[in-house]
Every structure is written in C-alpha cells, then in structure tokens.
Tab-separated table of C-alpha atoms and ligand atoms in Angstrom:
chain	number	residue	atom	x	y	z
A	1	MET	CA	0.000	0.000	0.000
A	2	SER	CA	1.255	3.500	-0.804
A	3	PRO	CA	1.849	5.634	2.349
A	4	ASP	CA	0.621	8.832	0.630
A	5	LYS	CA	-2.909	7.724	-0.135
A	6	THR	CA	-5.899	6.697	1.974
A	7	LYS	CA	-5.808	2.956	2.555
A	8	LEU	CA	-8.840	0.991	1.459
A	9	VAL	CA	-9.560	-2.727	1.527
A	10	LEU	CA	-11.487	-3.600	-1.634
A	11	HIS	CA	-13.593	-6.736	-1.526
A	12	VAL	CA	-13.445	-8.293	-4.997
A	13	CYS	CA	-15.686	-11.012	-6.421
A	14	CYS	CA	-14.346	-11.276	-9.986
A	15	ALA	CA	-11.636	-9.845	-12.221
A	16	PRO	CA	-13.821	-7.704	-14.544
A	17	ASP	CA	-15.449	-5.793	-11.690
A	18	GLU	CA	-12.137	-5.588	-9.833
A	19	ALA	CA	-10.356	-4.103	-12.880
A	20	ALA	CA	-13.018	-1.421	-13.408
A	21	VAL	CA	-13.008	-0.336	-9.753
A	22	VAL	CA	-9.220	-0.444	-9.343
A	23	ALA	CA	-8.898	1.688	-12.498
A	24	GLN	CA	-11.381	4.149	-10.995
A	25	LEU	CA	-10.054	4.353	-7.419
A	26	GLY	CA	-6.373	3.618	-7.852
A	27	ALA	CA	-5.256	7.260	-8.161
A	28	GLU	CA	-6.928	8.273	-4.907
A	29	TYR	CA	-6.641	5.193	-2.713
A	30	SER	CA	-3.960	2.746	-1.743
A	31	LEU	CA	-5.876	-0.455	-2.397
A	32	HIS	CA	-5.646	-3.911	-0.922
A	33	CYS	CA	-7.873	-6.296	-2.872
A	34	PHE	CA	-9.455	-9.053	-0.817
A	35	PHE	CA	-10.956	-12.048	-2.630
A	36	CYS	CA	-13.549	-13.502	-0.264
A	37	ASN	CA	-16.171	-15.589	-2.013
A	38	PRO	CA	-17.214	-18.838	-0.318
A	39	ASN	CA	-20.400	-18.595	-2.406
A	40	ILE	CA	-18.668	-19.555	-5.655
A	41	ALA	CA	-19.254	-23.068	-6.942
A	42	PRO	CA	-18.016	-25.409	-8.187
A	43	SER	CA	-14.453	-25.198	-6.906
A	44	ASP	CA	-12.839	-25.085	-10.364
A	45	GLU	CA	-14.932	-21.979	-11.103
A	46	TYR	CA	-13.801	-20.523	-7.767
A	47	HIS	CA	-10.147	-21.066	-8.621
A	48	LYS	CA	-10.594	-19.675	-12.120
A	49	ARG	CA	-12.087	-16.441	-10.750
A	50	LEU	CA	-9.425	-16.265	-8.034
A	51	ASP	CA	-6.561	-16.654	-10.521
A	52	GLU	CA	-7.972	-13.954	-12.774
A	53	ALA	CA	-8.516	-11.574	-9.856
A	54	ARG	CA	-4.912	-12.103	-8.741
A	55	LEU	CA	-3.700	-11.277	-12.268
A	56	VAL	CA	-5.635	-7.989	-12.246
A	57	ALA	CA	-3.993	-6.980	-8.948
A	58	LEU	CA	-0.582	-7.780	-10.439
A	59	LYS	CA	-1.367	-5.753	-13.545
A	60	TYR	CA	-2.426	-2.683	-11.553
A	61	VAL	CA	0.275	-3.225	-8.891
A	62	VAL	CA	-2.049	-3.335	-5.892
A	63	ASP	CA	-1.908	-5.614	-2.864
A	64	PHE	CA	-3.958	-8.789	-3.031
A	65	SER	CA	-5.054	-11.373	-0.477
A	66	ALA	CA	-7.493	-14.259	-0.654
A	67	ASP	CA	-9.599	-15.657	2.148
A	68	GLU	CA	-9.720	-19.411	2.742
A	69	TYR	CA	-12.212	-21.116	0.438
A	70	GLU	CA	-14.928	-22.353	2.796
A	71	PRO	CA	-18.044	-23.094	0.729
A	72	GLN	CA	-19.604	-24.782	3.751
A	73	SER	CA	-19.869	-21.372	5.437
A	74	TRP	CA	-22.005	-20.121	2.537
A	75	GLU	CA	-24.173	-23.266	2.622
A	76	ALA	CA	-24.753	-22.727	6.347
A	77	ALA	CA	-25.582	-19.039	5.859
A	78	ILE	CA	-28.272	-19.616	3.228
A	79	THR	CA	-29.825	-22.795	4.627
A	80	GLY	CA	-33.621	-22.528	4.403
A	81	LEU	CA	-33.414	-19.712	1.834
A	82	GLU	CA	-32.667	-21.822	-1.235
A	83	GLN	CA	-35.987	-20.910	-2.867
A	84	SER	CA	-35.686	-17.158	-2.352
A	85	GLY	CA	-34.275	-16.399	-5.820
A	86	GLU	CA	-31.487	-14.092	-6.924
A	87	GLY	CA	-31.802	-10.672	-5.284
A	88	GLY	CA	-33.754	-12.022	-2.308
A	89	GLU	CA	-32.997	-13.144	1.221
A	90	ARG	CA	-30.316	-15.645	0.252
A	91	CYS	CA	-28.309	-12.833	-1.397
A	92	LYS	CA	-28.682	-10.730	1.751
A	93	LYS	CA	-27.088	-13.540	3.774
A	94	CYS	CA	-24.424	-13.988	1.104
A	95	PHE	CA	-23.496	-10.276	1.227
A	96	GLU	CA	-23.447	-10.335	5.033
A	97	LEU	CA	-21.128	-13.338	5.095
A	98	ARG	CA	-18.626	-11.938	2.610
A	99	LEU	CA	-18.609	-8.403	3.995
A	100	MET	CA	-18.314	-9.618	7.581
A	101	ARG	CA	-15.195	-11.569	6.581
A	102	THR	CA	-13.893	-8.512	4.726
A	103	ALA	CA	-14.429	-6.225	7.738
A	104	ALA	CA	-12.543	-8.734	9.902
A	105	PHE	CA	-9.673	-8.786	7.393
A	106	CYS	CA	-9.649	-4.981	7.268
A	107	LYS	CA	-9.342	-4.840	11.059
A	108	GLN	CA	-6.699	-7.577	11.059
A	109	ILE	CA	-4.347	-5.683	8.714
A	110	GLY	CA	-4.860	-2.348	10.499
A	111	CYS	CA	-6.834	-0.659	7.731
A	112	ALA	CA	-9.624	1.749	8.761
A	113	ARG	CA	-12.000	1.355	5.808
A	114	PHE	CA	-13.304	-1.078	3.236
A	115	THR	CA	-15.768	-1.358	0.391
A	116	THR	CA	-16.841	-3.880	-2.234
A	117	VAL	CA	-16.840	-3.900	-6.023
A	118	MET	CA	-20.235	-5.632	-6.010
A	119	SER	CA	-22.170	-2.353	-6.314
A	120	ILE	CA	-21.032	-2.160	-9.957
A	121	SER	CA	-23.493	-4.893	-10.916
A	122	PRO	CA	-27.007	-3.861	-11.971
A	123	HIS	CA	-28.162	-7.192	-10.487
A	124	LYS	CA	-27.135	-6.236	-6.936
A	125	ASN	CA	-29.462	-4.401	-4.552
A	126	ILE	CA	-27.450	-1.389	-3.386
A	127	ALA	CA	-29.494	-0.836	-0.195
A	128	MET	CA	-28.992	-4.483	0.773
A	129	LEU	CA	-25.262	-4.244	0.090
A	130	ASN	CA	-24.863	-1.042	2.079
A	131	ALA	CA	-26.786	-2.452	5.038
A	132	ALA	CA	-24.552	-5.550	5.064
A	133	GLY	CA	-21.383	-3.455	4.797
A	134	THR	CA	-22.431	-1.009	7.494
A	135	SER	CA	-23.375	-3.731	9.916
A	136	ALA	CA	-20.060	-5.572	9.308
A	137	ALA	CA	-18.133	-2.341	9.820
A	138	LEU	CA	-19.889	-1.672	13.134
A	139	ARG	CA	-19.067	-5.150	14.362
A	140	TYR	CA	-15.333	-4.736	13.689
A	141	GLY	CA	-14.906	-1.020	14.453
A	142	VAL	CA	-13.966	-0.025	10.898
A	143	THR	CA	-15.743	2.087	8.269
A	144	TYR	CA	-17.698	0.859	5.255
A	145	GLU	CA	-17.527	3.185	2.234
A	146	PRO	CA	-20.879	2.959	0.392
A	147	PHE	CA	-19.691	3.521	-3.173
A	148	ASN	CA	-22.113	2.935	-6.014
A	149	PHE	CA	-19.824	1.881	-8.849
A	150	LYS	CA	-22.649	1.346	-11.317
A	151	LYS	CA	-23.016	5.153	-11.605
A	152	ASN	CA	-21.648	6.790	-14.768
A	153	ASP	CA	-21.988	3.595	-16.802
A	154	GLY	CA	-19.726	1.692	-14.429
A	155	PHE	CA	-21.031	-1.697	-15.514
A	156	LEU	CA	-20.608	-0.941	-19.230
A	157	LYS	CA	-17.082	0.308	-18.563
A	158	SER	CA	-16.363	-2.931	-16.720
A	159	ILE	CA	-17.505	-4.952	-19.749
A	160	ARG	CA	-15.367	-2.857	-22.099
A	161	LEU	CA	-12.276	-3.019	-19.904
A	162	SER	CA	-12.567	-6.766	-19.369
A	163	LYS	CA	-12.695	-7.228	-23.151
A	164	GLU	CA	-9.606	-5.040	-23.601
A	165	LEU	CA	-7.721	-6.977	-20.945
A	166	GLY	CA	-8.972	-10.352	-22.164
A	167	LEU	CA	-10.435	-11.264	-18.762
A	168	TYR	CA	-12.680	-14.215	-18.092
A	169	ARG	CA	-16.247	-12.996	-17.636
A	170	GLN	CA	-18.645	-15.397	-15.978
A	171	ASP	CA	-22.283	-15.758	-16.978
A	172	TYR	CA	-23.729	-16.512	-13.563
A	173	CYS	CA	-23.412	-14.720	-10.230
A	174	GLY	CA	-21.446	-17.394	-8.392
A	175	CYS	CA	-23.362	-19.829	-6.202
A	176	ARG	CA	-24.725	-23.227	-7.264
A	177	LEU	CA	-28.274	-21.804	-7.178
A	178	SER	CA	-27.461	-18.930	-9.529
A	179	ARG	CA	-25.744	-21.452	-11.804
A	180	ALA	CA	-28.908	-23.565	-11.890
A	181	GLU	CA	-30.975	-20.421	-12.564
A	182	ARG	CA	-28.621	-19.597	-15.443
A	183	ASP	CA	-29.139	-23.087	-16.840
A	184	THR	CA	-32.910	-22.672	-16.603
A	185	ARG	CA	-32.737	-19.346	-18.462
A	186	ILE	CA	-30.639	-20.901	-21.215
A	187	ALA	CA	-33.004	-23.859	-21.557
A	188	ALA	CA	-35.980	-21.498	-21.910
A	189	ARG	CA	-34.323	-19.419	-24.622
A	190	PRO	CA	-35.016	-19.911	-28.340
A	191	ALA	CA	-32.234	-21.813	-30.138
A	192	GLY	CA	-29.337	-19.529	-31.105
A	193	GLY	CA	-30.088	-16.909	-28.370
A	194	LEU	CA	-27.151	-15.195	-26.634
A	195	ASN	CA	-26.223	-15.690	-22.984
A	196	ASP	CA	-26.732	-12.611	-20.895
A	197	ILE	CA	-23.959	-11.577	-18.538
A	198	SER	CA	-24.862	-11.897	-14.886
A	199	ASP	CA	-22.755	-11.042	-11.885
B	1	SF4	S1	-27.008	-15.184	-6.458
B	1	SF4	FE1	-24.987	-14.261	-6.061
B	1	SF4	S2	-25.286	-12.853	-4.324
B	1	SF4	FE2	-27.036	-14.249	-4.418
B	1	SF4	S3	-26.528	-15.959	-3.055
B	1	SF4	FE3	-25.874	-16.573	-5.102
B	1	SF4	S4	-23.737	-15.911	-5.237
B	1	SF4	FE4	-24.618	-14.835	-3.488
C-alpha cells in the first residue's frame, strides 16, 4: 500500500469488476484487494475467478489477499433460503457473510476502511449491500464506504475493460443456485439466443 494515499480494503468477487473499480479508485486510494467468495461453486470456477482476480492486482500493482475457500460457510448461511431467488434473502445472507469476513480482514491488517466492487453490478441491490457493509463495519470497528460503482456507466465500462484486458467474464453470479438459474434461463431461450452476462 502506498503511504501517501488513503488505505482501502477492496472486496473483490471477480476480475472484470475488480479491474473497473481499481482503475477508478487507484489514483486516490492505496488499495488492498481481498478475494472472499465462499459462495462460488463449483471449486474449479472458484479457482478460475481467483486466478484472474490475482492477475488484475498484479497488472495494476495493488496488494492482493485471498480468504480461505470455505463453501460450507455459505451453505450454512443460506440454509432454508434456497428458494428465495437471486436478489432475495439468500443474497442478503451472502453479502453479510462476505462483507463480515472482509471487515474482519480490514481490522486484522490495520486498515480503517473497506468497500466492495459488487455495487457495480445492476443485479445487486445497493441498499442491501450497504446495510450488510455497514453492519459488518460496526461489528469490527472499521468504516464501510458505500460507493455505487454502477453510476456513470460503471457496468458498461467494466464490460469494455474486461474485453480489452482479455479477462474471463462469468455468466452466472457465483453460487450453485445462480448457476442452476442460469441453466434454466438458457433452456428457456429460443435456439441460437445469446447468454446474458450476470454477476
Ligand atoms: S445469487 Fe450471487 S449474491 Fe445471491 S446468493 Fe448466489 S452468489 Fe450470493
């Protein structure tokens, strides 16, 4: 981390969103990317996203750490909410889990503030994200910065930048349930239809 800039832990979920946010914040903040995503399944998909996220941090010369991969913690968090659908209660628990771990990491490395790249996605509920971040911050005595990275065409910029950099861009949010929902959408589509991008 650079000593001249404000330190910020940046929770990252995938390389495309990470690249767009690092490009946006890098001049103002000394960033430490934290890959914390026990929601991602299966494990080869997890490792693919992790490897790509690490490459982005190397490219932009920012610190990078990864949490332990503990998918059982995500399963425990969403138990009973499997039918709630993307954007519902299971996502609330998923945000809380990941941002609680991120706040703990932030505290552990002596950083005062953190945020997440997830607000760049049009599929994420910003109020739900901010509530999860604020509550995690309170628990660990750090500050959550409620950025909304989807402003000013943030998501479109992320798509463009990921194409320029040749990054892997997933077509489902991350968990096994979102993967199954993706499969259902594809099956319902007329032959020859394009996959939509979902994160
Ligand atoms: S859809 Fe995405 S945010 Fe919601 S539970 Fe699954 S991985 Fe988490």
